[in-house]
Short mmCIF file of N, CA and C in Angstrom, two decimals:
data_model
loop_
_atom_site.label_atom_id
_atom_site.label_comp_id
_atom_site.label_asym_id
_atom_site.label_seq_id
_atom_site.Cartn_x
_atom_site.Cartn_y
_atom_site.Cartn_z
N MET A 1 13.87 20.88 -16.49
CA MET A 1 12.58 20.38 -16.52
C MET A 1 12.63 18.98 -15.89
N SER A 2 11.66 18.74 -14.81
CA SER A 2 11.72 17.51 -14.31
C SER A 2 11.05 16.43 -15.09
N ASN A 3 11.53 15.27 -15.00
CA ASN A 3 10.88 14.07 -15.53
C ASN A 3 9.74 13.47 -14.81
N CYS A 4 8.85 12.97 -15.62
CA CYS A 4 7.72 12.21 -15.01
C CYS A 4 8.05 10.67 -14.95
N PHE A 5 7.53 9.96 -13.99
CA PHE A 5 7.91 8.61 -13.93
C PHE A 5 6.61 7.77 -14.27
N ASN A 6 6.66 6.92 -15.12
CA ASN A 6 5.54 5.99 -15.49
C ASN A 6 5.53 4.85 -14.63
N GLY A 7 4.57 4.37 -14.04
CA GLY A 7 4.43 3.18 -13.21
C GLY A 7 4.85 1.99 -13.72
N ARG A 8 4.74 1.76 -15.13
CA ARG A 8 5.01 0.59 -15.80
C ARG A 8 6.53 0.11 -15.60
N ASN A 9 7.48 1.16 -15.25
CA ASN A 9 8.79 1.01 -15.07
C ASN A 9 9.22 0.89 -13.70
N GLY A 10 8.30 0.73 -12.79
CA GLY A 10 8.55 0.47 -11.42
C GLY A 10 9.12 -0.81 -10.98
N ALA A 11 9.74 -1.02 -10.04
CA ALA A 11 10.20 -2.32 -9.69
C ALA A 11 10.35 -2.40 -8.08
N LEU A 12 10.44 -3.60 -7.57
CA LEU A 12 10.65 -3.79 -6.13
C LEU A 12 11.56 -4.88 -5.86
N SER A 13 12.69 -4.70 -5.22
CA SER A 13 13.53 -5.82 -4.96
C SER A 13 13.40 -6.21 -3.45
N ILE A 14 13.56 -7.44 -3.14
CA ILE A 14 13.58 -7.85 -1.82
C ILE A 14 14.89 -8.68 -1.75
N GLY A 15 15.73 -8.18 -0.84
CA GLY A 15 17.23 -8.68 -0.83
C GLY A 15 17.76 -8.00 -2.15
N SER A 16 18.34 -8.78 -2.95
CA SER A 16 19.00 -8.30 -4.23
C SER A 16 18.18 -8.86 -5.37
N VAL A 17 17.01 -9.30 -5.10
CA VAL A 17 16.24 -10.14 -6.11
C VAL A 17 14.85 -9.38 -6.36
N ASN A 18 14.68 -9.22 -7.75
CA ASN A 18 13.34 -8.61 -8.08
C ASN A 18 12.22 -9.50 -7.77
N VAL A 19 10.95 -8.77 -7.43
CA VAL A 19 9.74 -9.52 -7.14
C VAL A 19 9.31 -10.04 -8.47
N ALA A 20 8.88 -11.23 -8.60
CA ALA A 20 8.40 -11.84 -9.95
C ALA A 20 6.92 -11.21 -10.27
N GLN A 21 6.78 -10.92 -11.47
CA GLN A 21 5.50 -10.50 -12.01
C GLN A 21 4.77 -9.37 -11.05
N LEU A 22 5.59 -8.39 -10.67
CA LEU A 22 5.10 -7.25 -10.03
C LEU A 22 3.97 -6.45 -10.75
N THR A 23 2.96 -6.07 -10.07
CA THR A 23 1.96 -5.29 -10.76
C THR A 23 1.72 -3.90 -10.07
N SER A 24 2.19 -3.74 -8.85
CA SER A 24 2.10 -2.46 -8.25
C SER A 24 2.87 -2.46 -6.83
N TRP A 25 3.23 -1.34 -6.42
CA TRP A 25 3.82 -1.24 -5.05
C TRP A 25 3.36 0.14 -4.44
N ASP A 26 3.37 0.19 -3.15
CA ASP A 26 3.05 1.45 -2.36
C ASP A 26 4.04 1.69 -1.36
N LEU A 27 4.28 2.94 -1.10
CA LEU A 27 5.24 3.16 0.00
C LEU A 27 4.79 4.39 0.74
N THR A 28 4.54 4.48 2.02
CA THR A 28 4.05 5.47 2.89
C THR A 28 5.07 5.78 3.93
N GLN A 29 5.41 7.08 4.01
CA GLN A 29 6.24 7.58 5.13
C GLN A 29 5.35 8.56 5.93
N SER A 30 5.62 8.37 7.30
CA SER A 30 4.83 9.30 8.17
C SER A 30 5.63 9.63 9.44
N ALA A 31 5.07 10.50 10.31
CA ALA A 31 5.73 10.93 11.45
C ALA A 31 4.63 11.16 12.43
N ASP A 32 4.88 10.79 13.80
CA ASP A 32 3.91 11.06 14.72
C ASP A 32 3.88 12.56 15.11
N ALA A 33 2.58 13.06 15.38
CA ALA A 33 2.54 14.44 15.80
C ALA A 33 2.15 14.34 17.44
N VAL A 34 3.08 14.77 18.19
CA VAL A 34 2.90 14.62 19.58
C VAL A 34 2.40 15.93 20.18
N GLU A 35 1.24 15.76 20.85
CA GLU A 35 0.55 16.92 21.23
C GLU A 35 1.35 17.49 22.51
N CYS A 36 1.41 18.84 22.54
CA CYS A 36 2.12 19.52 23.67
C CYS A 36 1.42 20.76 24.10
N THR A 37 0.06 20.58 24.06
CA THR A 37 -0.88 21.67 24.61
C THR A 37 -1.01 21.54 26.00
N PHE A 38 -1.06 22.87 26.67
CA PHE A 38 -1.18 22.87 28.00
C PHE A 38 -2.29 23.96 28.23
N MET A 39 -2.91 23.95 29.54
CA MET A 39 -3.97 24.70 29.88
C MET A 39 -3.80 26.21 29.66
N GLY A 40 -4.91 26.84 29.29
CA GLY A 40 -4.83 28.26 28.88
C GLY A 40 -4.70 28.62 27.41
N GLN A 41 -4.21 27.55 26.62
CA GLN A 41 -3.97 27.80 25.15
C GLN A 41 -5.46 27.61 24.40
N ALA A 42 -5.50 28.43 23.47
CA ALA A 42 -6.90 28.24 22.69
C ALA A 42 -6.77 27.27 21.54
N TRP A 43 -5.51 26.94 21.17
CA TRP A 43 -5.34 26.11 20.00
C TRP A 43 -4.24 24.87 20.46
N LYS A 44 -4.51 23.66 19.98
CA LYS A 44 -3.57 22.63 20.15
C LYS A 44 -2.28 22.96 19.54
N SER A 45 -1.17 22.51 20.22
CA SER A 45 0.14 22.55 19.68
C SER A 45 0.70 21.25 19.50
N HIS A 46 1.55 20.99 18.54
CA HIS A 46 2.24 19.67 18.37
C HIS A 46 3.62 19.82 17.95
N GLU A 47 4.26 18.76 18.26
CA GLU A 47 5.80 18.58 17.93
C GLU A 47 5.88 17.36 17.07
N ALA A 48 6.84 17.44 16.15
CA ALA A 48 7.17 16.18 15.32
C ALA A 48 7.62 15.18 16.30
N GLY A 49 7.06 13.83 16.14
CA GLY A 49 7.53 12.75 16.78
C GLY A 49 8.41 11.95 15.93
N ILE A 50 8.28 10.57 16.19
CA ILE A 50 9.05 9.55 15.60
C ILE A 50 8.64 9.20 14.21
N ALA A 51 9.45 9.12 13.22
CA ALA A 51 9.15 8.79 11.82
C ALA A 51 8.97 7.29 11.66
N SER A 52 8.24 6.90 10.62
CA SER A 52 8.17 5.51 10.34
C SER A 52 7.78 5.36 8.95
N TRP A 53 7.80 4.17 8.38
CA TRP A 53 7.47 3.82 6.98
C TRP A 53 6.82 2.41 6.82
N GLU A 54 5.95 2.25 5.84
CA GLU A 54 5.31 1.01 5.50
C GLU A 54 5.11 0.86 4.05
N GLY A 55 4.95 -0.29 3.53
CA GLY A 55 4.80 -0.42 2.17
C GLY A 55 4.00 -1.70 1.82
N SER A 56 3.69 -1.87 0.61
CA SER A 56 2.96 -2.97 0.15
C SER A 56 3.35 -3.25 -1.29
N CYS A 57 2.95 -4.47 -1.74
CA CYS A 57 3.13 -4.75 -3.21
C CYS A 57 2.15 -5.80 -3.69
N GLU A 58 1.82 -5.82 -4.90
CA GLU A 58 0.99 -6.79 -5.48
C GLU A 58 1.74 -7.37 -6.63
N ALA A 59 1.53 -8.72 -6.87
CA ALA A 59 2.15 -9.39 -7.92
C ALA A 59 1.10 -10.59 -8.41
N LEU A 60 1.30 -10.85 -9.73
CA LEU A 60 0.70 -12.11 -10.14
C LEU A 60 1.19 -13.34 -9.27
N PHE A 61 0.40 -14.24 -8.96
CA PHE A 61 0.92 -15.40 -8.26
C PHE A 61 1.81 -16.20 -9.04
N ALA A 62 2.93 -16.45 -8.55
CA ALA A 62 3.93 -17.18 -9.43
C ALA A 62 4.15 -18.62 -9.01
N GLY A 63 3.95 -19.59 -9.79
CA GLY A 63 4.21 -21.07 -9.50
C GLY A 63 5.51 -21.38 -10.09
N ASP A 64 5.85 -22.83 -9.84
CA ASP A 64 7.10 -23.18 -10.47
C ASP A 64 7.10 -23.11 -12.09
N ALA A 65 6.08 -23.17 -12.76
CA ALA A 65 6.02 -23.15 -14.06
C ALA A 65 6.37 -21.78 -14.61
N VAL A 66 6.44 -20.69 -13.87
CA VAL A 66 6.74 -19.48 -14.46
C VAL A 66 8.15 -19.23 -14.90
N ASP A 67 8.41 -18.66 -16.06
CA ASP A 67 9.76 -18.42 -16.61
C ASP A 67 10.43 -17.42 -15.86
N SER A 68 11.51 -17.61 -15.40
CA SER A 68 12.18 -16.55 -14.58
C SER A 68 12.89 -15.32 -15.37
N GLY A 69 12.55 -15.35 -16.64
CA GLY A 69 13.06 -14.10 -17.49
C GLY A 69 14.62 -14.00 -17.49
N ASP A 70 15.01 -12.71 -17.43
CA ASP A 70 16.40 -12.52 -17.38
C ASP A 70 17.19 -12.63 -16.16
N ALA A 71 16.28 -12.50 -15.00
CA ALA A 71 17.02 -12.65 -13.65
C ALA A 71 17.38 -14.14 -13.38
N ASN A 72 18.35 -14.41 -12.65
CA ASN A 72 18.69 -15.77 -12.23
C ASN A 72 17.64 -16.35 -11.31
N GLU A 73 17.22 -15.40 -10.37
CA GLU A 73 16.20 -15.90 -9.34
C GLU A 73 15.14 -14.73 -9.39
N LEU A 74 13.99 -15.12 -8.99
CA LEU A 74 12.96 -14.06 -8.67
C LEU A 74 12.20 -14.45 -7.46
N VAL A 75 11.94 -13.42 -6.50
CA VAL A 75 11.21 -13.78 -5.37
C VAL A 75 9.87 -14.34 -5.69
N ARG A 76 9.47 -15.48 -5.10
CA ARG A 76 8.20 -16.02 -5.29
C ARG A 76 7.44 -16.24 -3.93
N VAL A 77 6.28 -15.99 -3.84
CA VAL A 77 5.50 -16.16 -2.60
C VAL A 77 4.71 -17.45 -2.76
N ASP A 78 5.27 -18.58 -2.55
CA ASP A 78 4.57 -19.79 -2.64
C ASP A 78 5.33 -20.72 -1.79
N THR A 79 4.85 -21.98 -1.72
CA THR A 79 5.57 -23.04 -0.87
C THR A 79 6.47 -23.89 -1.55
N ASN A 80 6.80 -23.65 -2.91
CA ASN A 80 7.71 -24.50 -3.71
C ASN A 80 8.93 -23.80 -4.08
N SER A 81 9.46 -22.74 -3.41
CA SER A 81 10.37 -22.01 -3.91
C SER A 81 11.39 -21.86 -2.75
N SER A 82 12.82 -21.78 -3.13
CA SER A 82 13.76 -21.45 -2.08
C SER A 82 13.81 -20.10 -1.46
N ASN A 83 13.05 -19.28 -2.32
CA ASN A 83 12.91 -17.83 -1.81
C ASN A 83 11.54 -17.48 -1.16
N THR A 84 10.96 -18.46 -0.54
CA THR A 84 9.61 -18.18 0.04
C THR A 84 9.67 -17.32 1.19
N LEU A 85 8.72 -16.24 1.11
CA LEU A 85 8.61 -15.33 2.33
C LEU A 85 7.47 -15.70 3.05
N LEU A 86 7.55 -15.45 4.39
CA LEU A 86 6.53 -15.76 5.46
C LEU A 86 6.30 -14.51 6.21
N PRO A 87 5.09 -14.43 6.85
CA PRO A 87 4.92 -13.27 7.62
C PRO A 87 5.94 -13.37 8.82
N GLY A 88 6.45 -12.18 9.09
CA GLY A 88 7.69 -12.21 10.22
C GLY A 88 9.01 -12.21 9.54
N SER A 89 9.08 -12.43 8.19
CA SER A 89 10.41 -12.57 7.56
C SER A 89 11.12 -11.21 7.52
N PRO A 90 12.30 -11.01 7.94
CA PRO A 90 12.99 -9.76 7.73
C PRO A 90 13.51 -9.73 6.37
N VAL A 91 13.32 -8.44 5.69
CA VAL A 91 13.74 -8.34 4.37
C VAL A 91 14.50 -6.88 4.06
N ALA A 92 15.23 -6.82 3.14
CA ALA A 92 15.90 -5.61 2.62
C ALA A 92 15.23 -5.16 1.45
N LEU A 93 14.45 -4.03 1.40
CA LEU A 93 13.70 -3.63 0.20
C LEU A 93 14.34 -2.49 -0.44
N VAL A 94 14.11 -2.53 -1.80
CA VAL A 94 14.36 -1.39 -2.69
C VAL A 94 13.25 -1.16 -3.58
N PHE A 95 12.47 -0.01 -3.37
CA PHE A 95 11.53 0.45 -4.38
C PHE A 95 12.00 1.33 -5.36
N TYR A 96 11.71 1.10 -6.75
CA TYR A 96 12.37 1.82 -7.83
C TYR A 96 11.34 2.52 -8.64
N ALA A 97 11.64 3.70 -9.03
CA ALA A 97 10.87 4.42 -9.96
C ALA A 97 11.80 4.84 -11.01
N VAL A 98 11.50 4.28 -12.23
CA VAL A 98 12.50 4.61 -13.44
C VAL A 98 11.78 5.17 -14.58
N ASP A 99 12.50 6.29 -15.21
CA ASP A 99 11.89 6.86 -16.34
C ASP A 99 12.52 6.54 -17.63
N GLY A 100 13.45 5.63 -17.68
CA GLY A 100 14.22 5.08 -18.82
C GLY A 100 15.71 5.76 -18.76
N VAL A 101 15.72 6.82 -18.10
CA VAL A 101 17.10 7.67 -17.98
C VAL A 101 17.57 7.79 -16.57
N GLU A 102 16.60 8.12 -15.70
CA GLU A 102 16.90 8.43 -14.28
C GLU A 102 16.22 7.42 -13.59
N THR A 103 16.72 7.13 -12.30
CA THR A 103 16.09 6.16 -11.32
C THR A 103 15.92 6.87 -9.95
N ASN A 104 14.96 6.81 -9.39
CA ASN A 104 14.63 7.36 -8.00
C ASN A 104 14.41 6.02 -7.21
N LYS A 105 15.13 5.81 -6.07
CA LYS A 105 14.90 4.59 -5.35
C LYS A 105 14.86 4.89 -3.82
N TRP A 106 14.11 4.09 -3.22
CA TRP A 106 13.99 4.12 -1.65
C TRP A 106 14.34 2.84 -1.07
N THR A 107 15.09 2.82 -0.15
CA THR A 107 15.87 1.56 0.35
C THR A 107 15.69 1.50 1.90
N GLY A 108 15.40 0.44 2.43
CA GLY A 108 15.24 0.10 3.82
C GLY A 108 14.99 -1.22 4.25
N ASP A 109 15.15 -1.61 5.47
CA ASP A 109 14.93 -2.85 6.18
C ASP A 109 13.53 -2.87 6.54
N ALA A 110 12.89 -3.96 6.55
CA ALA A 110 11.55 -4.19 6.97
C ALA A 110 11.21 -5.56 7.44
N ILE A 111 10.05 -5.76 8.06
CA ILE A 111 9.44 -7.06 8.34
C ILE A 111 8.24 -7.42 7.55
N VAL A 112 8.04 -8.53 7.03
CA VAL A 112 6.79 -8.84 6.32
C VAL A 112 5.75 -9.01 7.26
N THR A 113 4.64 -8.20 7.17
CA THR A 113 3.64 -8.24 8.22
C THR A 113 2.34 -9.01 7.67
N SER A 114 2.15 -9.13 6.36
CA SER A 114 1.05 -9.95 5.94
C SER A 114 1.23 -10.38 4.59
N ILE A 115 0.64 -11.49 4.19
CA ILE A 115 0.62 -12.13 2.85
C ILE A 115 -0.73 -12.44 2.44
N GLU A 116 -1.33 -11.85 1.50
CA GLU A 116 -2.72 -12.18 1.15
C GLU A 116 -2.69 -12.72 -0.30
N ASN A 117 -3.29 -14.01 -0.50
CA ASN A 117 -3.48 -14.55 -1.88
C ASN A 117 -4.95 -14.37 -2.18
N SER A 118 -5.13 -13.92 -3.50
CA SER A 118 -6.48 -13.67 -3.94
C SER A 118 -6.76 -14.45 -5.32
N ALA A 119 -7.92 -14.85 -5.46
CA ALA A 119 -8.37 -15.61 -6.63
C ALA A 119 -9.81 -15.06 -7.04
N SER A 120 -9.96 -14.91 -8.27
CA SER A 120 -11.38 -14.56 -8.66
C SER A 120 -11.66 -15.25 -10.05
N LEU A 121 -12.92 -15.57 -10.26
CA LEU A 121 -13.38 -16.28 -11.49
C LEU A 121 -12.95 -15.63 -12.73
N ASP A 122 -12.84 -14.28 -12.82
CA ASP A 122 -12.60 -13.56 -14.08
C ASP A 122 -11.32 -12.82 -13.99
N ASP A 123 -10.29 -13.20 -13.08
CA ASP A 123 -9.10 -12.41 -13.12
C ASP A 123 -7.90 -13.37 -12.77
N MET A 124 -6.70 -12.84 -12.91
CA MET A 124 -5.60 -13.68 -12.52
C MET A 124 -5.40 -13.76 -11.00
N MET A 125 -4.82 -14.74 -10.55
CA MET A 125 -4.64 -15.00 -9.17
C MET A 125 -3.43 -14.13 -8.82
N THR A 126 -3.51 -13.43 -7.63
CA THR A 126 -2.49 -12.50 -7.25
C THR A 126 -2.14 -12.75 -5.75
N VAL A 127 -0.97 -12.07 -5.36
CA VAL A 127 -0.46 -12.23 -3.91
C VAL A 127 -0.10 -10.81 -3.61
N SER A 128 -0.49 -10.49 -2.41
CA SER A 128 -0.19 -9.13 -1.98
C SER A 128 0.68 -9.21 -0.68
N LEU A 129 1.78 -8.33 -0.63
CA LEU A 129 2.63 -8.40 0.62
C LEU A 129 2.46 -7.04 1.26
N SER A 130 2.57 -6.99 2.61
CA SER A 130 2.75 -5.80 3.38
C SER A 130 3.88 -5.84 4.18
N PHE A 131 4.52 -4.80 4.45
CA PHE A 131 5.81 -4.76 5.30
C PHE A 131 5.73 -3.41 6.22
N THR A 132 6.56 -3.50 7.21
CA THR A 132 6.62 -2.28 8.16
C THR A 132 8.21 -2.19 8.29
N GLY A 133 8.61 -0.92 8.08
CA GLY A 133 9.92 -0.48 8.06
C GLY A 133 10.62 -0.64 9.52
N THR A 134 11.79 -1.10 9.65
CA THR A 134 12.59 -1.18 10.80
C THR A 134 13.81 -0.16 10.52
N GLY A 135 13.69 1.05 11.14
CA GLY A 135 14.80 1.87 10.96
C GLY A 135 14.51 2.86 9.68
N ALA A 136 15.53 3.65 9.43
CA ALA A 136 15.37 4.72 8.44
C ALA A 136 15.14 4.16 7.01
N LEU A 137 14.39 4.95 6.26
CA LEU A 137 14.26 4.75 4.80
C LEU A 137 15.01 5.80 4.14
N THR A 138 15.91 5.41 3.16
CA THR A 138 16.67 6.34 2.53
C THR A 138 16.10 6.47 1.13
N ASN A 139 16.29 7.71 0.51
CA ASN A 139 16.05 8.06 -0.86
C ASN A 139 17.15 8.51 -1.63
N THR A 140 17.36 7.84 -2.78
CA THR A 140 18.43 8.24 -3.67
C THR A 140 17.95 8.45 -5.07
N PHE A 141 18.32 9.48 -5.55
CA PHE A 141 18.05 9.77 -7.01
C PHE A 141 19.21 9.81 -7.86
N HIS A 142 19.27 9.06 -8.97
CA HIS A 142 20.23 8.71 -9.90
C HIS A 142 19.99 9.41 -11.26
N PRO A 143 20.46 10.49 -11.64
CA PRO A 143 20.27 10.99 -12.89
C PRO A 143 21.01 10.30 -14.02
#
């Protein structure tokens, strides 16, 4: 029987450091469909093209007063940290799905393409990161 993975046990590391106060992450893998239709055909034909991947994450905005918890360092997206990320920063990413016993992870190198900070009167301040993969994304399942 296969296990289900609860989102609350997900994690994302940039380099070898976990993202502080992570609330969600997304990972999308895709491939181009290259058209190879020629005259006289009644239906379009396609061949698989180049694969790519991209992702994003959202976290509570972490300032200097935030406790680092068990980790020695946590990636923070602010201007007061030695681990500050900027658009254009190259990063090594690991997306984790953990069910308490088994771990499924996706690993790849990427470029940070955007950073969005959000604040609302009735909610916590958040930061969102988007990245585009450079090269292959590998998937590893550890029972």
